[in-house]
PDB file of C-alpha atoms in Angstrom:
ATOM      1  CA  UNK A1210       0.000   0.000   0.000  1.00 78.00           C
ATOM      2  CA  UNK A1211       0.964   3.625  -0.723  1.00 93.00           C
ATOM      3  CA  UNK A1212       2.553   5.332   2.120  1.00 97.00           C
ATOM      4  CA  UNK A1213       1.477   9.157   3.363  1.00 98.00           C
ATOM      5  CA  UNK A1214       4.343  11.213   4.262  1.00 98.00           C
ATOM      6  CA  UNK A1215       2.895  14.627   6.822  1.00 98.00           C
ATOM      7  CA  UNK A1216       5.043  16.959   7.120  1.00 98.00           C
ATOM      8  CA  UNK A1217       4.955  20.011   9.859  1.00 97.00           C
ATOM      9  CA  UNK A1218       5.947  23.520   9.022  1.00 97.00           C
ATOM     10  CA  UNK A1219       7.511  25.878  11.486  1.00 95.00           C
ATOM     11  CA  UNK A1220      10.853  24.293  12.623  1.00 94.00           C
ATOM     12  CA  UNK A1221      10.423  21.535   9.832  1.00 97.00           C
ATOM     13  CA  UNK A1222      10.244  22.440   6.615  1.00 98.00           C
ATOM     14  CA  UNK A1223      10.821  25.932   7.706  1.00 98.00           C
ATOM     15  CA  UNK A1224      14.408  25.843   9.768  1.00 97.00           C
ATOM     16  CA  UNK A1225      14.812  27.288  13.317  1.00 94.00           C
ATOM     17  CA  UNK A1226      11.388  30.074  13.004  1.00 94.00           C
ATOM     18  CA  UNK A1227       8.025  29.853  12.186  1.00 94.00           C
ATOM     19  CA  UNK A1228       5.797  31.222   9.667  1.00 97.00           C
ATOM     20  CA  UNK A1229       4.058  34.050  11.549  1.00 97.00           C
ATOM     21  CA  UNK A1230       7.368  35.098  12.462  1.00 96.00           C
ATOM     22  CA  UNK A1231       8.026  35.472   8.495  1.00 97.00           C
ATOM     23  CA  UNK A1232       4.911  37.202   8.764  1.00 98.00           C
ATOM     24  CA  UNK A1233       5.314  39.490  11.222  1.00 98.00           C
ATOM     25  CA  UNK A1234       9.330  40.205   9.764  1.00 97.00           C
ATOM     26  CA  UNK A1235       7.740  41.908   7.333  1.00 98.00           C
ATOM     27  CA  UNK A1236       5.851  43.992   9.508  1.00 97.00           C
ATOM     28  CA  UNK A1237       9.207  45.196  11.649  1.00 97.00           C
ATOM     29  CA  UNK A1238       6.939  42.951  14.505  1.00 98.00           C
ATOM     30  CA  UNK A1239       9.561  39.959  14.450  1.00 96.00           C
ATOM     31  CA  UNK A1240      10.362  40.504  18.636  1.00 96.00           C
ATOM     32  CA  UNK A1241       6.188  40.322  19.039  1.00 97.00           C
ATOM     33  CA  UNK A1242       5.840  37.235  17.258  1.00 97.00           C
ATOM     34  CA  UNK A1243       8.651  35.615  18.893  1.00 95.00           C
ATOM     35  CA  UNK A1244       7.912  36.071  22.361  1.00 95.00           C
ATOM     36  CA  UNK A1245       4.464  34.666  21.570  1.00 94.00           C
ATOM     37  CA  UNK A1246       5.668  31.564  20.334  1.00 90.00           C
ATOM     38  CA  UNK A1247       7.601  31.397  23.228  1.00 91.00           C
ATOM     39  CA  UNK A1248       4.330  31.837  24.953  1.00 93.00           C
ATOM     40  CA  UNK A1249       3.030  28.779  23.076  1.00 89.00           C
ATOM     41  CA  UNK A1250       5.365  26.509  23.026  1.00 84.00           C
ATOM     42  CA  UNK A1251       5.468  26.598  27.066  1.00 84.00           C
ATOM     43  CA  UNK A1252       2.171  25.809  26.857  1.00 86.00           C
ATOM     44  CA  UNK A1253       0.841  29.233  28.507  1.00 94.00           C
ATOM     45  CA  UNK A1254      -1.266  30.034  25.706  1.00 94.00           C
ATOM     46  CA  UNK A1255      -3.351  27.840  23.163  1.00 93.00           C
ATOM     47  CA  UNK A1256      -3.623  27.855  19.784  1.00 94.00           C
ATOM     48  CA  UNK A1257      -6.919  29.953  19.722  1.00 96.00           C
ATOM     49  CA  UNK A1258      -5.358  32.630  22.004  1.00 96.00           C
ATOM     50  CA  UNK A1259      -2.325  32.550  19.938  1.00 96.00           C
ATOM     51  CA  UNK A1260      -4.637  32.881  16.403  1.00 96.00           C
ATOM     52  CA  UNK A1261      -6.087  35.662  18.379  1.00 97.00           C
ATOM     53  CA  UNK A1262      -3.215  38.157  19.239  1.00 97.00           C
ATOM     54  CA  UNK A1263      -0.978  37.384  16.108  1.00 97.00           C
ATOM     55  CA  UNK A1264      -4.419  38.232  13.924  1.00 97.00           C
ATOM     56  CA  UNK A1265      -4.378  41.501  15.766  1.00 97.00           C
ATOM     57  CA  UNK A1266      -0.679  42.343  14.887  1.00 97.00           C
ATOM     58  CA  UNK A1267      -0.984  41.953  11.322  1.00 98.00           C
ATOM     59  CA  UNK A1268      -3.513  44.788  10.865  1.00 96.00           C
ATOM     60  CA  UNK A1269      -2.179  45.967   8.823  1.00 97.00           C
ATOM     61  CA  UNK A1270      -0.650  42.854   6.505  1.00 98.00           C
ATOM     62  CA  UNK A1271      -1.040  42.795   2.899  1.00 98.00           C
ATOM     63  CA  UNK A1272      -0.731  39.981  -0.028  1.00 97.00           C
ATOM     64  CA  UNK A1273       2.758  41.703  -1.003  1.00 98.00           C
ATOM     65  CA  UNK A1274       4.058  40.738   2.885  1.00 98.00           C
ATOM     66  CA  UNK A1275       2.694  37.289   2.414  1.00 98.00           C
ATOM     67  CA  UNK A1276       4.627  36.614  -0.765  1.00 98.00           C
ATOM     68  CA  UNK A1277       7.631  38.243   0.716  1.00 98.00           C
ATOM     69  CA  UNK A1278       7.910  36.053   3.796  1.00 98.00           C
ATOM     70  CA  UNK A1279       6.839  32.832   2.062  1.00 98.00           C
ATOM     71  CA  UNK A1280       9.634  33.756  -0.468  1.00 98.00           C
ATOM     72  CA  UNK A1281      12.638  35.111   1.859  1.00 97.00           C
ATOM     73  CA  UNK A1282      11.672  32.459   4.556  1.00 98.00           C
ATOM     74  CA  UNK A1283      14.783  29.746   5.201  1.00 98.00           C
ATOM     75  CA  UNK A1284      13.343  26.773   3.957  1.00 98.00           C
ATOM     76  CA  UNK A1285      15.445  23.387   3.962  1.00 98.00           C
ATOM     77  CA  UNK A1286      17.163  22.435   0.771  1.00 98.00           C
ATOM     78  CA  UNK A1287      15.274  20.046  -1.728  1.00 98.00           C
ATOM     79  CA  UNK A1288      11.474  20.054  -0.727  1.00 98.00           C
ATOM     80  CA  UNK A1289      10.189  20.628  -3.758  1.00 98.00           C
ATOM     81  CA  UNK A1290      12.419  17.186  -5.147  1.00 98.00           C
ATOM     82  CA  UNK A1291      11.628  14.855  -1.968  1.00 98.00           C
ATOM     83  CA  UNK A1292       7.918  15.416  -2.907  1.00 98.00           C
ATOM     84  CA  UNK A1293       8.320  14.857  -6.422  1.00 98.00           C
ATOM     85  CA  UNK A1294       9.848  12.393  -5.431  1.00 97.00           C
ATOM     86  CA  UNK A1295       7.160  10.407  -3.451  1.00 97.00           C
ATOM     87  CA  UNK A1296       4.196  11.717  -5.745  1.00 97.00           C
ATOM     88  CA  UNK A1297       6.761   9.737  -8.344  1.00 96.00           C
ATOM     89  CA  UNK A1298       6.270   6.518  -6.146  1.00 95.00           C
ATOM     90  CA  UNK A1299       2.371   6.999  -6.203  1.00 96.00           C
ATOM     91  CA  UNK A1300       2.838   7.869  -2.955  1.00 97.00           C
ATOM     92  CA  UNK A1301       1.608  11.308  -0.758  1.00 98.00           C
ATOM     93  CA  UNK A1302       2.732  14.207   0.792  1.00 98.00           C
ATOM     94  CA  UNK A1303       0.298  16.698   2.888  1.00 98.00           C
ATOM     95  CA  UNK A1304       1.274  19.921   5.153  1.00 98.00           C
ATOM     96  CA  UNK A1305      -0.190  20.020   8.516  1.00 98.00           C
ATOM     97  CA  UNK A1306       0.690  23.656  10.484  1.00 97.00           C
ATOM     98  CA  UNK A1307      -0.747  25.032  13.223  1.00 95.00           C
ATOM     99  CA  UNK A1308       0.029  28.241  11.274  1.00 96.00           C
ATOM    100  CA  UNK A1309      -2.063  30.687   9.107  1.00 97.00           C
ATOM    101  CA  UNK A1310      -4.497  28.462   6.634  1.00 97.00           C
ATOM    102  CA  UNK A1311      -3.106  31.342   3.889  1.00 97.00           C
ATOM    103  CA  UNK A1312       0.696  31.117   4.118  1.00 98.00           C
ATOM    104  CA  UNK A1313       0.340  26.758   4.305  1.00 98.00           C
ATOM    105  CA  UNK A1314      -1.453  26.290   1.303  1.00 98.00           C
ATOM    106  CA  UNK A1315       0.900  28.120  -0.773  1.00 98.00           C
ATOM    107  CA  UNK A1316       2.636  24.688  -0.763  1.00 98.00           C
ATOM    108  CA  UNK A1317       0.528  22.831  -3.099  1.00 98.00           C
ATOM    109  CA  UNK A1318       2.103  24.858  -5.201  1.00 98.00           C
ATOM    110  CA  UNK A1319       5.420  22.749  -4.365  1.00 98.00           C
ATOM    111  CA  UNK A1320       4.032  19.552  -4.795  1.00 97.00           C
ATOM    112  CA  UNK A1321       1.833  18.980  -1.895  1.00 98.00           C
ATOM    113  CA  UNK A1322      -0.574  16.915  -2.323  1.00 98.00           C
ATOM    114  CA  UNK A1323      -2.762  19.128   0.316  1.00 98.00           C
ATOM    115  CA  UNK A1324      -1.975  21.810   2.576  1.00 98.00           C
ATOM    116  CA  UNK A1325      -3.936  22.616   5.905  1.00 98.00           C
ATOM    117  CA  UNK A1326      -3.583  25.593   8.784  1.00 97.00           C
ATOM    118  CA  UNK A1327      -5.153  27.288  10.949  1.00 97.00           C
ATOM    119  CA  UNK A1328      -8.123  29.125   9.188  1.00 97.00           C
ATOM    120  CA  UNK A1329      -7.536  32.666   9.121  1.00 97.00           C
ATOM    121  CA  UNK A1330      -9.548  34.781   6.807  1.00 96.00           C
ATOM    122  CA  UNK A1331      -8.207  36.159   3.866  1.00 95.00           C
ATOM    123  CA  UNK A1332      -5.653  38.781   3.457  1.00 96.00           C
ATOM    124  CA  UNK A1333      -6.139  41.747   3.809  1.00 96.00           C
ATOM    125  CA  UNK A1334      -8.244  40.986   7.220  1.00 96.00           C
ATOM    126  CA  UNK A1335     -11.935  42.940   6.900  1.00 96.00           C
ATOM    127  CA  UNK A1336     -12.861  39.858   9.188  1.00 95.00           C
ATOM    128  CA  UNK A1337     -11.568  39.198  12.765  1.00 95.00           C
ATOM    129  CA  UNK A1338      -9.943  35.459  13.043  1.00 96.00           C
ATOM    130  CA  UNK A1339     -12.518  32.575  14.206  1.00 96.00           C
ATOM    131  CA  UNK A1340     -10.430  31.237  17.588  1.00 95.00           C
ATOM    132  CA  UNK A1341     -12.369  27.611  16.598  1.00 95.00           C
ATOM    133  CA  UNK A1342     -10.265  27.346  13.330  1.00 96.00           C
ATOM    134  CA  UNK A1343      -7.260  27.424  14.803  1.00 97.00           C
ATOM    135  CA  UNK A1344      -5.821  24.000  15.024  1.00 96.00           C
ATOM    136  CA  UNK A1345      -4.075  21.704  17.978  1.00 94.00           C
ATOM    137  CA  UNK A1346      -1.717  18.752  18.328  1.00 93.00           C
ATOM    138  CA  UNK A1347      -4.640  16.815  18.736  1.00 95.00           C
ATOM    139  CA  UNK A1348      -6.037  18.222  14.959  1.00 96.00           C
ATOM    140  CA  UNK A1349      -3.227  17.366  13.051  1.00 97.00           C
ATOM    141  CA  UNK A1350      -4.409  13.675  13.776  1.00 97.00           C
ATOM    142  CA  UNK A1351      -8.237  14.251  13.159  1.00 98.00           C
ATOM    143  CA  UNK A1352      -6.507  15.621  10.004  1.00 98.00           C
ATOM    144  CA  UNK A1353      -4.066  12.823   8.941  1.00 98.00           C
ATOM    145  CA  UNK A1354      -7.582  10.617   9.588  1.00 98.00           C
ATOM    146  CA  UNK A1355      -9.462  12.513   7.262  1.00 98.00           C
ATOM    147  CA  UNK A1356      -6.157  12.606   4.638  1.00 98.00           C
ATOM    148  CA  UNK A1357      -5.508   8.546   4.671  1.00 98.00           C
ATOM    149  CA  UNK A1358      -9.569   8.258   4.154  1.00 97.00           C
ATOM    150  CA  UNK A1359      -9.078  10.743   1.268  1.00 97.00           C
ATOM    151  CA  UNK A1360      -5.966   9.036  -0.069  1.00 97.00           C
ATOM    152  CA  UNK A1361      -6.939   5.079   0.531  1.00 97.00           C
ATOM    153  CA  UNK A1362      -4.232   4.591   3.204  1.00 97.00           C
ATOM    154  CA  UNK A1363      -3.722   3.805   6.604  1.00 97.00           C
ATOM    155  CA  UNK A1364      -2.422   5.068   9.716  1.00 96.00           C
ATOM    156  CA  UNK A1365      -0.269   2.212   9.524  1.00 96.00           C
ATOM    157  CA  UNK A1366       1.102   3.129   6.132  1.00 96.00           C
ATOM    158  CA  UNK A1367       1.503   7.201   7.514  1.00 98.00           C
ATOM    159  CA  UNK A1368       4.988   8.674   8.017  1.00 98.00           C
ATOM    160  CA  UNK A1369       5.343  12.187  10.029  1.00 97.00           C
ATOM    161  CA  UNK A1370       8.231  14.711  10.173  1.00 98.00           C
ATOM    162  CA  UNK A1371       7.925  17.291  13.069  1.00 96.00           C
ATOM    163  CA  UNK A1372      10.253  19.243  15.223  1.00 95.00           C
ATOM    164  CA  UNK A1373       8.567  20.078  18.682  1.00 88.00           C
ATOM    165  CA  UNK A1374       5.198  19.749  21.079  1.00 86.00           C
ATOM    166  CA  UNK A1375       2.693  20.145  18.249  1.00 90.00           C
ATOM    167  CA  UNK A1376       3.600  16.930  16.652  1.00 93.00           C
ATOM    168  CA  UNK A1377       3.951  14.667  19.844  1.00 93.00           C
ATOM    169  CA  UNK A1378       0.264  13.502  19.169  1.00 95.00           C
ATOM    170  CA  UNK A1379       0.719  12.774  15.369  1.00 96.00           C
ATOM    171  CA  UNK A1380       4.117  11.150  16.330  1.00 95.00           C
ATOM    172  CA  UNK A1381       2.480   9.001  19.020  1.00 95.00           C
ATOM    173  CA  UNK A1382      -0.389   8.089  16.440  1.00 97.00           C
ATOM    174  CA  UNK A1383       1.247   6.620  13.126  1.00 97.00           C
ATOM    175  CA  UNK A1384       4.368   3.640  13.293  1.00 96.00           C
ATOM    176  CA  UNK A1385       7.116   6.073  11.636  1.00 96.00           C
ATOM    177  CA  UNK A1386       8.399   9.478  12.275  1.00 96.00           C
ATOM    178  CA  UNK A1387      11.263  11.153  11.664  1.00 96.00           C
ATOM    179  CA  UNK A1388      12.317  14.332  14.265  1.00 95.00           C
ATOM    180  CA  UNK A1389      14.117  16.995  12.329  1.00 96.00           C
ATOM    181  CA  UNK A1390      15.678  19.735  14.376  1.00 95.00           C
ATOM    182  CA  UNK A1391      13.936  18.910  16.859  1.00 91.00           C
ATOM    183  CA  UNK A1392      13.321  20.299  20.131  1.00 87.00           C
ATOM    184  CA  UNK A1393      12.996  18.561  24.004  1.00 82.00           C
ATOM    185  CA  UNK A1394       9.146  17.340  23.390  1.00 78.00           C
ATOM    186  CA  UNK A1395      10.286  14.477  20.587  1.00 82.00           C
ATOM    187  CA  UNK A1396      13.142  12.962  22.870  1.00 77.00           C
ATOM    188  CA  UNK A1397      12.585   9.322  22.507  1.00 84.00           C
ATOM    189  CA  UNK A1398       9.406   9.530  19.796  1.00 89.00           C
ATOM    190  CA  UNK A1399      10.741   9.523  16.778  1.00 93.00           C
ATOM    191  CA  UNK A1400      11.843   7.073  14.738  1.00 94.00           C
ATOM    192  CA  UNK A1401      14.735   8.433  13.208  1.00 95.00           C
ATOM    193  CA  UNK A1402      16.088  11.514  14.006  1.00 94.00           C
ATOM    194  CA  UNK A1403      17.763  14.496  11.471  1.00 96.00           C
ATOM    195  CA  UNK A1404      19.670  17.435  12.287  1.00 95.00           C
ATOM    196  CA  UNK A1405      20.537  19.571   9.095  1.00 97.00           C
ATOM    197  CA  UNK A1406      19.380  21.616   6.156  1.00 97.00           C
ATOM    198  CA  UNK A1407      18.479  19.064   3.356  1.00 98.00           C
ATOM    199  CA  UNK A1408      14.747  17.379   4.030  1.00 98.00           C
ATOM    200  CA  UNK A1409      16.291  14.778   1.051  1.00 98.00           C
ATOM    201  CA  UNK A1410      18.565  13.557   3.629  1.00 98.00           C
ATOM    202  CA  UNK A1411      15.621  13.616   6.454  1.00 97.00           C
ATOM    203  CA  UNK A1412      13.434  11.953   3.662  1.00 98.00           C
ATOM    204  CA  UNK A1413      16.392   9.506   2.912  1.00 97.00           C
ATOM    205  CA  UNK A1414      15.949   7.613   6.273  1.00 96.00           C
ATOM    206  CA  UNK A1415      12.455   6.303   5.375  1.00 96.00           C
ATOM    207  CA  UNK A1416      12.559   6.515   1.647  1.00 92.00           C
ATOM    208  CA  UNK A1417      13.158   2.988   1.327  1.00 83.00           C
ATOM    209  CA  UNK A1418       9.884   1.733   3.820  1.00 66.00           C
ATOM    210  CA  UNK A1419       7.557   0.107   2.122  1.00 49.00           C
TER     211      UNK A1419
END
């Protein structure tokens, strides 16, 4: 059977930051951002909260910024080739981020065979952010679910690449994961563990699994 490779965003694909903080660089509101993903990654704030008071920063945010930090933002070496790659094998690759729904997506346009976030509304904001659509640890396996239904998999054929707390669940849920840069909260999950810039050479220690 086909495997399903997930793949997290901020501190995965995207090396040592996260996407609103791309965001918000463009806004001169980098320190902001930072010291609230401090705030959620020690678990003082949730993701709602967090949707919340990042939404209100980026009043004044613009399509321009978006494309700016999606392009300028430090992405590891080959993604675009490890998902060719696997959609080469008949095999899939989704995004699941607990960041903005509009800066996530952008990766179909990489290869991805889908792309989720949290749903903000569209930029510019003439709408305030719905705290409901912003998404958990726990989502991102109601989400792989709903993805291996879509795809004809399994969660036994599912393969996830995180870096911190938000993937503990979706580590915890499907046989094989590999950690890449990752933090404290993956100590003893993973599968296989990465440190570096290339996702090929993350990719390479499961590319072989059938």
């Amino acid at each position: 059977m086909a495997r399903l490779h997930l793949f997290d965003l901020d501190g995965t694909l995207l090396h040592g930051t996260s996407a609103p903080v791309e965001i918000s660089r463009q806004l001169g509101l980098e320190a902001e951002t930072v010291a609230l993903d401090r705030e959620i990654s020690a678990g003082l704030i949730g993701p709602p909260e967090y949707a919340t008071r990042v939404h209100a920063l980026w009043a004044d945010l613009t399509e321009a910024h978006v494309v700016a930090a999606f392009e300028g933002a430090p992405w590891l070496a080959r993604i675009r080739d490890v998902w060719a790659e696997i959609k080469g094998r008949g095999e899939y690759c989704a995004v699941v981020s607990l960041s903005p729904s509009f800066f996530v997506e952008r990766l179909t346009g990489w290869g991805a065979h889908a792309a989720y976030g949290s749903r903000f509304p569209a930029v510019p904001f003439t709408e305030p952010v719905d705290p409901a659509g912003a998404l958990s640890a726990a989502a991102k396996v109601l989400i792989a679910d709903r993805l291996c239904e879509e795809f004809g998999v399994t969660r036994a054929n599912c393969v996830a690449y995180g870096d911190s707390l938000s993937d503990k669940d979706l580590f915890g849920a499907v046989p094989v994961s590999v950690a890449v840069n990752a933090d404290r909260h993956l100590a003893g999950l993973a599968t296989h563990s990465y440190m570096g810039m290339d996702l090929w050479e993350a990719y390479e220690l499961v590319r072989s699994g059938r």
